[in-house]
Structure formats: structure tokens, C-alpha cells
Short mmCIF file of C-alpha atoms in Angstrom, two decimals:
data_model
loop_
_atom_site.label_atom_id
_atom_site.label_comp_id
_atom_site.label_asym_id
_atom_site.label_seq_id
_atom_site.Cartn_x
_atom_site.Cartn_y
_atom_site.Cartn_z
CA MET C 1 118.31 237.38 0.09
CA TYR C 2 115.17 238.13 -1.85
CA GLU C 3 111.63 238.24 -0.61
CA VAL C 4 109.29 236.16 -2.76
CA GLU C 5 105.78 237.39 -2.14
CA LEU C 6 102.36 236.75 -3.68
CA LYS C 7 99.25 238.65 -2.74
CA VAL C 8 95.54 238.26 -3.52
CA ARG C 9 92.34 239.83 -2.30
CA ALA C 10 90.49 237.39 -0.04
CA SER C 11 87.86 237.30 2.65
CA HIS C 12 89.71 236.33 5.82
CA ASP C 13 87.07 234.14 7.44
CA ALA C 14 87.26 231.46 4.71
CA VAL C 15 91.07 231.52 4.69
CA ARG C 16 91.27 231.09 8.47
CA GLU C 17 89.20 227.92 8.18
CA ARG C 18 91.56 226.51 5.53
CA LEU C 19 94.62 227.49 7.59
CA ASP C 20 93.17 225.62 10.54
CA ALA C 21 92.40 222.55 8.42
CA LEU C 22 95.95 222.58 6.96
CA GLY C 23 97.50 222.76 10.44
CA ALA C 24 99.02 226.21 10.00
CA GLU C 25 100.50 227.69 13.14
CA TYR C 26 99.28 231.09 14.32
CA VAL C 27 102.37 233.28 14.83
CA GLY C 28 100.92 236.58 16.01
CA SER C 29 99.31 239.85 15.05
CA VAL C 30 100.78 243.29 14.61
CA THR C 31 99.76 246.75 13.54
CA GLN C 32 102.05 248.46 11.04
CA VAL C 33 102.12 252.11 10.06
CA ASP C 34 104.35 252.59 7.03
CA THR C 35 105.49 255.98 5.84
CA TYR C 36 106.91 256.07 2.31
CA TYR C 37 109.25 258.82 1.23
CA ASP C 38 109.94 260.74 -1.93
CA ALA C 39 113.63 261.26 -2.70
CA PRO C 40 115.09 264.63 -3.67
CA HIS C 41 117.27 263.19 -6.44
CA ARG C 42 115.31 260.28 -7.89
CA ASP C 43 111.74 259.62 -8.91
CA PHE C 44 111.11 256.40 -6.96
CA ALA C 45 107.90 255.81 -8.95
CA ALA C 46 110.02 255.75 -12.13
CA THR C 47 112.94 253.77 -10.71
CA ASP C 48 110.60 251.34 -8.92
CA GLU C 49 112.36 251.83 -5.59
CA ALA C 50 110.97 252.69 -2.16
CA LEU C 51 112.21 254.06 1.13
CA ARG C 52 110.03 253.35 4.12
CA ILE C 53 109.88 253.83 7.87
CA ARG C 54 107.74 251.15 9.48
CA LEU C 55 106.31 251.52 12.97
CA GLU C 56 105.17 248.15 14.27
CA SER C 57 103.31 247.41 17.47
CA ASP C 58 102.10 244.04 18.68
CA GLY C 59 98.49 243.13 19.15
CA ILE C 60 98.67 243.45 22.93
CA GLY C 61 98.17 247.18 22.69
CA ASP C 62 100.69 248.10 25.37
CA GLY C 63 101.90 251.05 23.32
CA GLU C 64 105.32 249.48 22.61
CA SER C 65 106.38 249.91 19.02
CA THR C 66 109.54 249.31 17.04
CA ALA C 67 110.74 251.27 14.03
CA ARG C 68 112.66 250.04 11.01
CA VAL C 69 113.94 251.71 7.89
CA THR C 70 113.70 249.72 4.67
CA TYR C 71 115.03 250.28 1.18
CA LYS C 72 113.28 248.32 -1.55
CA GLY C 73 114.98 247.87 -4.88
CA PRO C 74 113.23 247.47 -8.24
CA LEU C 75 111.40 244.24 -9.09
CA ILE C 76 113.94 241.66 -10.22
CA GLU C 77 111.42 239.03 -11.20
CA ASP C 78 108.18 239.67 -13.04
CA ALA C 79 106.24 236.57 -12.04
CA SER C 80 106.16 237.47 -8.35
CA LYS C 81 106.73 240.62 -6.35
CA THR C 82 110.42 239.81 -5.78
CA ARG C 83 112.75 242.66 -4.93
CA GLU C 84 115.84 243.26 -2.90
CA GLU C 85 115.11 244.58 0.58
CA ILE C 86 117.61 246.15 2.94
CA GLU C 87 116.38 246.83 6.43
CA THR C 88 117.57 247.77 9.90
CA GLY C 89 116.02 249.01 13.11
CA VAL C 90 116.06 252.66 14.13
CA ALA C 91 115.78 253.76 17.75
CA ASP C 92 113.55 256.80 17.22
CA ALA C 93 111.31 257.02 14.16
CA ASP C 94 110.55 260.73 14.62
CA ARG C 95 114.23 261.63 14.79
CA PHE C 96 114.95 259.51 11.77
CA ASP C 97 112.13 261.27 9.93
CA ASP C 98 113.86 264.55 10.88
CA VAL C 99 117.15 263.27 9.40
CA LEU C 100 115.38 262.32 6.17
CA ASP C 101 113.63 265.69 6.08
CA ALA C 102 116.95 267.51 6.51
CA LEU C 103 118.37 265.50 3.60
CA GLY C 104 115.45 266.53 1.38
CA PHE C 105 113.35 263.35 1.58
CA SER C 106 109.65 263.95 2.24
CA PRO C 107 106.76 261.71 3.33
CA ALA C 108 104.68 260.77 0.29
CA ALA C 109 102.09 258.35 1.68
CA VAL C 110 101.11 256.39 4.77
CA VAL C 111 99.86 252.79 4.70
CA GLU C 112 98.26 251.44 7.89
CA LYS C 113 97.33 247.80 8.34
CA GLU C 114 96.69 245.00 10.79
CA ARG C 115 98.53 241.78 10.01
CA GLU C 116 97.66 238.33 11.30
CA ARG C 117 100.47 235.87 10.64
CA TYR C 118 100.54 232.09 10.24
CA ALA C 119 103.38 229.67 9.48
CA LEU C 120 102.57 227.11 6.78
CA GLY C 121 105.17 224.68 5.43
CA GLY C 122 108.10 227.08 5.52
CA TYR C 123 106.03 230.01 4.26
CA THR C 124 104.49 232.91 6.12
CA VAL C 125 100.82 233.50 5.36
CA THR C 126 99.63 236.95 6.37
CA LEU C 127 96.03 238.12 6.61
CA ASP C 128 96.18 241.86 6.03
CA THR C 129 93.42 244.35 6.79
CA VAL C 130 94.52 247.56 5.12
CA SER C 131 92.94 250.90 5.96
CA ASP C 132 90.88 252.20 3.01
CA LEU C 133 91.61 249.06 0.94
CA GLY C 134 90.14 245.98 2.68
CA GLU C 135 91.24 242.38 3.22
CA PHE C 136 94.17 240.63 1.50
CA VAL C 137 96.22 237.48 1.93
CA GLU C 138 99.96 237.46 1.34
CA ILE C 139 102.24 234.46 1.19
CA GLU C 140 105.95 235.01 1.40
CA ARG C 141 109.33 233.47 2.00
CA GLU C 142 112.91 234.64 1.74
CA ALA C 143 115.08 232.96 -0.87
CA PRO C 144 118.58 233.23 -2.30
CA GLU C 145 118.53 234.36 -5.92
CA SER C 146 119.09 230.79 -7.19
CA ALA C 147 115.96 229.49 -5.40
CA VAL C 148 113.51 232.24 -6.35
CA ASP C 149 111.71 230.15 -8.99
CA ALA C 150 111.25 227.10 -6.78
CA VAL C 151 110.09 229.18 -3.83
CA ARG C 152 107.57 230.98 -6.04
CA GLU C 153 106.16 227.64 -7.27
CA GLY C 154 105.77 226.53 -3.67
CA ALA C 155 103.95 229.76 -2.83
CA ILE C 156 101.52 229.17 -5.73
CA ASP C 157 100.79 225.62 -4.50
CA ARG C 158 100.07 226.89 -1.01
CA LEU C 159 97.78 229.63 -2.29
CA ARG C 160 95.76 226.91 -4.04
CA ASP C 161 95.72 224.87 -0.81
CA LEU C 162 94.12 227.89 0.84
CA GLY C 163 91.36 227.95 -1.77
CA LEU C 164 92.77 231.05 -3.44
CA ASP C 165 93.47 231.65 -7.12
CA PRO C 166 97.12 232.48 -7.94
CA ASP C 167 95.92 233.98 -11.22
CA GLU C 168 94.29 236.74 -9.19
CA GLN C 169 97.67 237.81 -7.89
CA ILE C 170 97.96 241.54 -7.29
CA ARG C 171 101.43 242.82 -8.16
CA THR C 172 100.70 246.36 -7.06
CA SER C 173 101.86 247.24 -3.56
CA TYR C 174 99.42 248.53 -0.95
CA LEU C 175 101.09 251.87 -1.47
CA GLY C 176 100.41 251.65 -5.19
CA LEU C 177 96.80 250.55 -4.62
CA LEU C 178 96.24 253.47 -2.23
CA LEU C 179 97.76 255.94 -4.66
CA ASP C 180 95.67 254.46 -7.50
CA SER C 181 92.47 254.69 -5.43
CA SER C 182 93.15 258.34 -4.57
CA GLU C 183 93.65 259.39 -8.16
CA MET M 1 118.66 272.05 20.85
CA TYR M 2 122.04 273.19 19.61
CA GLU M 3 125.42 271.83 20.51
CA VAL M 4 127.85 274.55 21.57
CA GLU M 5 131.34 273.20 21.17
CA LEU M 6 134.85 274.65 21.38
CA LYS M 7 137.98 272.72 20.49
CA VAL M 8 141.71 273.37 20.87
CA ARG M 9 144.86 271.37 20.39
CA ALA M 10 146.29 270.43 23.79
CA SER M 11 148.60 267.95 25.42
CA HIS M 12 146.38 265.74 27.56
CA ASP M 13 148.70 265.22 30.52
CA ALA M 14 148.60 268.88 31.59
CA VAL M 15 144.82 269.11 31.09
CA ARG M 16 144.22 266.00 33.22
CA GLU M 17 146.08 267.62 36.11
CA ARG M 18 143.91 270.75 35.83
CA LEU M 19 140.73 268.67 35.60
CA ASP M 20 141.73 266.86 38.76
CA ALA M 21 142.51 270.15 40.56
CA LEU M 22 139.14 271.61 39.47
CA GLY M 23 137.26 268.59 40.78
CA ALA M 24 136.03 267.43 37.39
CA GLU M 25 134.33 264.06 37.37
CA TYR M 26 135.65 261.33 35.08
CA VAL M 27 132.69 260.05 33.06
CA GLY M 28 134.23 257.34 30.87
CA SER M 29 136.14 256.54 27.72
CA VAL M 30 134.98 255.36 24.35
CA THR M 31 136.34 254.60 20.92
CA GLN M 32 134.45 256.12 17.99
CA VAL M 33 134.73 255.24 14.33
CA ASP M 34 132.88 257.81 12.24
CA THR M 35 132.08 257.30 8.58
CA TYR M 36 131.05 260.44 6.70
CA TYR M 37 129.03 260.24 3.53
CA ASP M 38 128.82 262.15 0.29
CA ALA M 39 125.29 262.81 -0.92
CA PRO M 40 124.14 262.16 -4.48
CA HIS M 41 122.18 265.41 -4.74
CA ARG M 42 124.10 267.95 -2.65
CA ASP M 43 127.72 268.94 -2.16
CA PHE M 44 127.91 268.70 1.65
CA ALA M 45 131.27 270.53 1.60
CA ALA M 46 129.53 273.47 -0.07
CA THR M 47 126.32 273.35 2.01
CA ASP M 48 128.30 272.78 5.24
CA GLU M 49 126.22 269.73 6.16
CA ALA M 50 127.27 266.24 7.15
CA LEU M 51 125.79 262.77 7.34
CA ARG M 52 127.59 260.36 9.60
CA ILE M 53 127.36 256.81 10.93
CA ARG M 54 129.14 256.54 14.29
CA LEU M 55 130.22 253.21 15.74
CA GLU M 56 130.98 253.61 19.43
CA SER M 57 132.45 251.04 21.78
CA ASP M 58 133.26 251.52 25.44
CA GLY M 59 136.73 251.32 26.88
CA ILE M 60 136.15 247.86 28.34
CA GLY M 61 136.93 246.30 24.98
CA ASP M 62 134.20 243.65 25.18
CA GLY M 63 133.44 244.10 21.51
CA GLU M 64 130.04 245.68 22.15
CA SER M 65 129.40 248.68 19.96
CA THR M 66 126.43 250.89 19.22
CA ALA M 67 125.68 252.68 15.98
CA ARG M 68 124.03 256.03 15.45
CA VAL M 69 123.20 258.07 12.38
CA THR M 70 123.65 261.82 12.65
CA TYR M 71 122.75 264.70 10.39
CA LYS M 72 124.64 267.92 11.04
CA GLY M 73 123.28 271.17 9.67
CA PRO M 74 125.34 274.19 8.66
CA LEU M 75 127.03 276.37 11.31
CA ILE M 76 124.43 278.75 12.75
CA GLU M 77 126.84 280.73 14.87
CA ASP M 78 130.30 281.82 13.78
CA ALA M 79 131.88 282.32 17.20
CA SER M 80 131.63 278.66 18.15
CA LYS M 81 131.07 275.44 16.27
CA THR M 82 127.31 275.55 16.85
CA ARG M 83 125.13 273.57 14.47
CA GLU M 84 121.90 271.67 14.55
CA GLU M 85 122.36 267.94 15.11
CA ILE M 86 119.73 265.28 14.54
CA GLU M 87 120.63 261.81 15.72
CA THR M 88 119.14 258.41 16.38
CA GLY M 89 120.41 254.89 16.96
CA VAL M 90 120.48 252.27 14.23
CA ALA M 91 120.45 248.55 14.97
CA ASP M 92 122.91 247.43 12.28
CA ALA M 93 125.48 249.88 10.90
CA ASP M 94 126.42 247.66 7.95
CA ARG M 95 122.81 247.31 6.85
CA PHE M 96 122.29 251.03 7.23
CA ASP M 97 125.39 251.63 5.12
CA ASP M 98 123.78 249.35 2.51
CA VAL M 99 120.60 251.47 2.60
CA LEU M 100 122.64 254.65 2.10
CA ASP M 101 124.60 253.01 -0.71
CA ALA M 102 121.36 251.97 -2.47
CA LEU M 103 120.15 255.58 -2.22
CA GLY M 104 123.35 256.85 -3.83
CA PHE M 105 125.21 258.05 -0.72
CA SER M 106 128.86 256.95 -0.56
CA PRO M 107 131.46 256.86 2.25
CA ALA M 108 133.79 259.84 1.88
CA ALA M 109 136.05 259.63 4.94
CA VAL M 110 136.56 257.78 8.21
CA VAL M 111 137.58 259.48 11.48
CA GLU M 112 138.74 257.23 14.33
CA LYS M 113 139.35 258.52 17.83
CA GLU M 114 139.55 257.68 21.51
CA ARG M 115 137.57 259.99 23.76
CA GLU M 116 138.06 260.45 27.50
CA ARG M 117 135.17 262.37 29.04
CA TYR M 118 134.88 264.52 32.15
CA ALA M 119 131.98 266.50 33.63
CA LEU M 120 132.91 270.03 34.70
CA GLY M 121 130.33 272.52 35.91
CA GLY M 122 127.56 271.50 33.53
CA TYR M 123 129.92 271.09 30.59
CA THR M 124 131.46 268.00 29.09
CA VAL M 125 135.22 268.15 28.60
CA THR M 126 136.53 265.56 26.19
CA LEU M 127 140.16 264.57 25.66
CA ASP M 128 140.33 263.33 22.10
CA THR M 129 143.16 261.30 20.59
CA VAL M 130 142.47 261.31 16.87
CA SER M 131 144.19 258.88 14.50
CA ASP M 132 146.61 260.72 12.20
CA LEU M 133 145.88 264.08 13.91
CA GLY M 134 146.95 263.93 17.57
CA GLU M 135 145.56 265.25 20.88
CA PHE M 136 142.71 267.75 21.28
CA VAL M 137 140.41 268.99 24.01
CA GLU M 138 136.75 269.74 23.35
CA ILE M 139 134.32 271.44 25.68
CA GLU M 140 130.65 271.23 24.86
CA ARG M 141 127.14 271.65 26.13
CA GLU M 142 123.68 271.56 24.62
CA ALA M 143 121.71 274.79 24.63
CA PRO M 144 118.39 276.13 23.35
CA GLU M 145 118.90 278.77 20.67
CA SER M 146 118.24 281.60 23.15
CA ALA M 147 121.07 280.45 25.47
CA VAL M 148 123.79 279.81 22.88
CA ASP M 149 125.71 283.04 23.68
CA ALA M 150 125.71 282.49 27.44
CA VAL M 151 126.71 278.85 27.10
CA ARG M 152 129.55 279.78 24.77
CA GLU M 153 130.87 282.37 27.28
CA GLY M 154 130.80 279.70 29.97
CA ALA M 155 132.73 277.33 27.74
CA ILE M 156 135.40 279.99 27.16
CA ASP M 157 135.76 280.55 30.93
CA ARG M 158 136.20 276.85 31.53
CA LEU M 159 138.77 276.52 28.77
CA ARG M 160 140.79 279.23 30.56
CA ASP M 161 140.35 277.36 33.87
CA LEU M 162 141.96 274.38 32.16
CA GLY M 163 144.99 276.47 31.19
CA LEU M 164 143.95 276.56 27.54
CA ASP M 165 143.69 279.55 25.21
CA PRO M 166 140.21 280.08 23.69
CA ASP M 167 141.84 282.17 20.96
CA GLU M 168 143.45 278.99 19.68
CA GLN M 169 140.04 277.55 18.98
CA ILE M 170 139.93 275.26 15.97
CA ARG M 171 136.68 275.62 14.06
CA THR M 172 137.54 272.94 11.55
CA SER M 173 136.06 269.50 12.28
CA TYR M 174 138.31 266.46 12.62
CA LEU M 175 136.93 265.43 9.27
CA GLY M 176 138.00 268.77 7.80
CA LEU M 177 141.42 268.57 9.42
CA LEU M 178 141.92 265.07 8.05
CA LEU M 179 140.84 266.10 4.57
CA ASP M 180 143.11 269.16 4.77
CA SER M 181 146.08 267.05 5.88
CA SER M 182 145.55 264.60 3.02
CA GLU M 183 145.52 267.29 0.35
#
């Protein structure tokens, strides 16, 4: 499966009003702290890959968090941010970081954000507040390779429904934006 | 923490009688399927490291299994098989294998064994039946670096209590023994 994902900068207050008017369903809010790693044998910036540990906690603030490791492959489709993702949970993020460290992988950057999720016509709309970057809206949906084009068209329509301009799509990841802004 | 571990070849029937006479407590039995990986950037055979995914299921045979990823560092102490181990659970072993594959790691060997565990005076005694290799007994205990010598002496004493000869210690891992036997 591929993740079809479009992202634009947007003030959240206006988008929440449109989501409400369109009958979107509020799904929940989470905080995510993503640590991205450099590999000892590949330049991920050059190969357009990523290895990430994500710590996610729900909005309740009870201190419970889950950890997942994710590999992201290179972009397979230029028109959206579509890439292969392979992901599974890990029981202890610190231990897993120790394993990566022992193998020669090292933390390269940390992206921290609050995500407010809505379901809208088969898509997930996410209102992201990213530390040091600001407010964004993402729309995404998983698709088999054969349906990537159709799912992307649907995402564009829904962005317009939300009063957003698909032409303002940002293809750079939050990680990339953070690295750009720190240069 | 370090894992101090001694291993000898031994017929299990005689050892079970000694365990019973010594008042050892039966802890449980599990089946383990270990997949060891080659790294893309290091020769683990040369660096004396290992990266493993272990699938473990209990003896009940209800199909439930847990998966853990383990990094093993080089031997830090010649007299026993003491090495640093870093381990954490993973939710989905197949997905994690996919992550490793995407990063260039590849399965090198599989070790399958049944393990019958006993507690004996602070140590764990394990009766291992290893596919293609036969019956072994391991005695092990975790220790901080400062206590490795004392813990190893204790392990030697307990091996003798079990009627086994510490001089017959096998320092080669099951993986190494399997690779040797296939050469």
C-alpha cells in the first residue's frame, strides 16, 4: 500500500469551520515526537529514504505513549508525496534507539507536532501544529499502486472543498522544512 | 547489564534428575525461531556482532508468539560468553523484517530450538534442543560489569552441581555451530 498525501500551509480556525460545514467527523488528537536517523552506509538525503522512530501520545495527557519504527522509501510519484512506508510498533523506543546506535545509525533531527484528525469522505484530514514551523493541513489516504492517481484526484477535490488551494501544495516534509529553516 | 552465559553439550535426562534433586524450579518451555541478519555496512562475523529477530511461542501451542529484536555486541570477556545485549519487542516480525530488508540487511541464518527453563539459586538453567545440533544445557545470569567475574564463578559451581564439566564449555553460539556444521 502507498500513502497518498497532500499538504498545504493553512490557518486552522478557517479549516475547522469548513470541516464542520462538510460534516467531517472529529477522530482525535495526538502529539507526535519523530526522531529521524542518519544511516552509516547510505546518504538518506541523496536516496530520498527515511528511518524514523515515532513516539505518539494521545491528547488526554496521561503519559501513555506508543512507539513505532517506520522506513520510508523514495517518492514513487511526483504529483503527490507518495512513497512506500513500512512500519511496526516497538515496545521500548529508548532501547530501539540503542540498537540503532549500536548499528551505526544516529539521530539527525527531531520533529514535534500536535495533530488533530478528522475523517472526510474516506480521507483523513489532519490539522498539524509543528514546533518551529506553524500550522499545516494534510489530507491523506492509503491506496494500492493502481489507485494512486484516482485517490490523489479525490484528495485535490477535498482540499478545494476545505477552501484550500492544491497549487500551494508543499512537497517538502516537515523534516525537510525544519532542516531548510535551520540552514 | 551483561549476560553471563556458559553452555555445554549434555543429555537432558540426566540433567533433569540433578535439577530435581537440587530443588530447581521449573519455569516453563518455549519454542524460539531466531533469524540472524547480515549487515550492509559491516561484516558481523568479523566484528563479532549480531542482529537477530526472535519469534518465541510458549509450550501451550496456542499459536501466540512474540517477536523481539536483539543487538549483540562483541564478547567483552573471554572466560565466558559475556556480551552486551540490547533488546526490545516488535509488534510485527514480518514488517520489521521488511524494514531491515529495505535498509539493506538480509537474513543470513535461522536457528530453531525448544527451551526448557529452570531457576536454580539465582541462575537460569536452560535445556536446549536445537534443530540439526542436538541437546545442550545453558546456565546464565545478568550481571553489572563489576560482578561479571563473581557471577561466572557461581555459574561454574552450578554446572558442577548438575554433573556437568565446565571445561567442556562451548563458546561458539548455536548460530556459529550451525554455520560450522554446514561448511
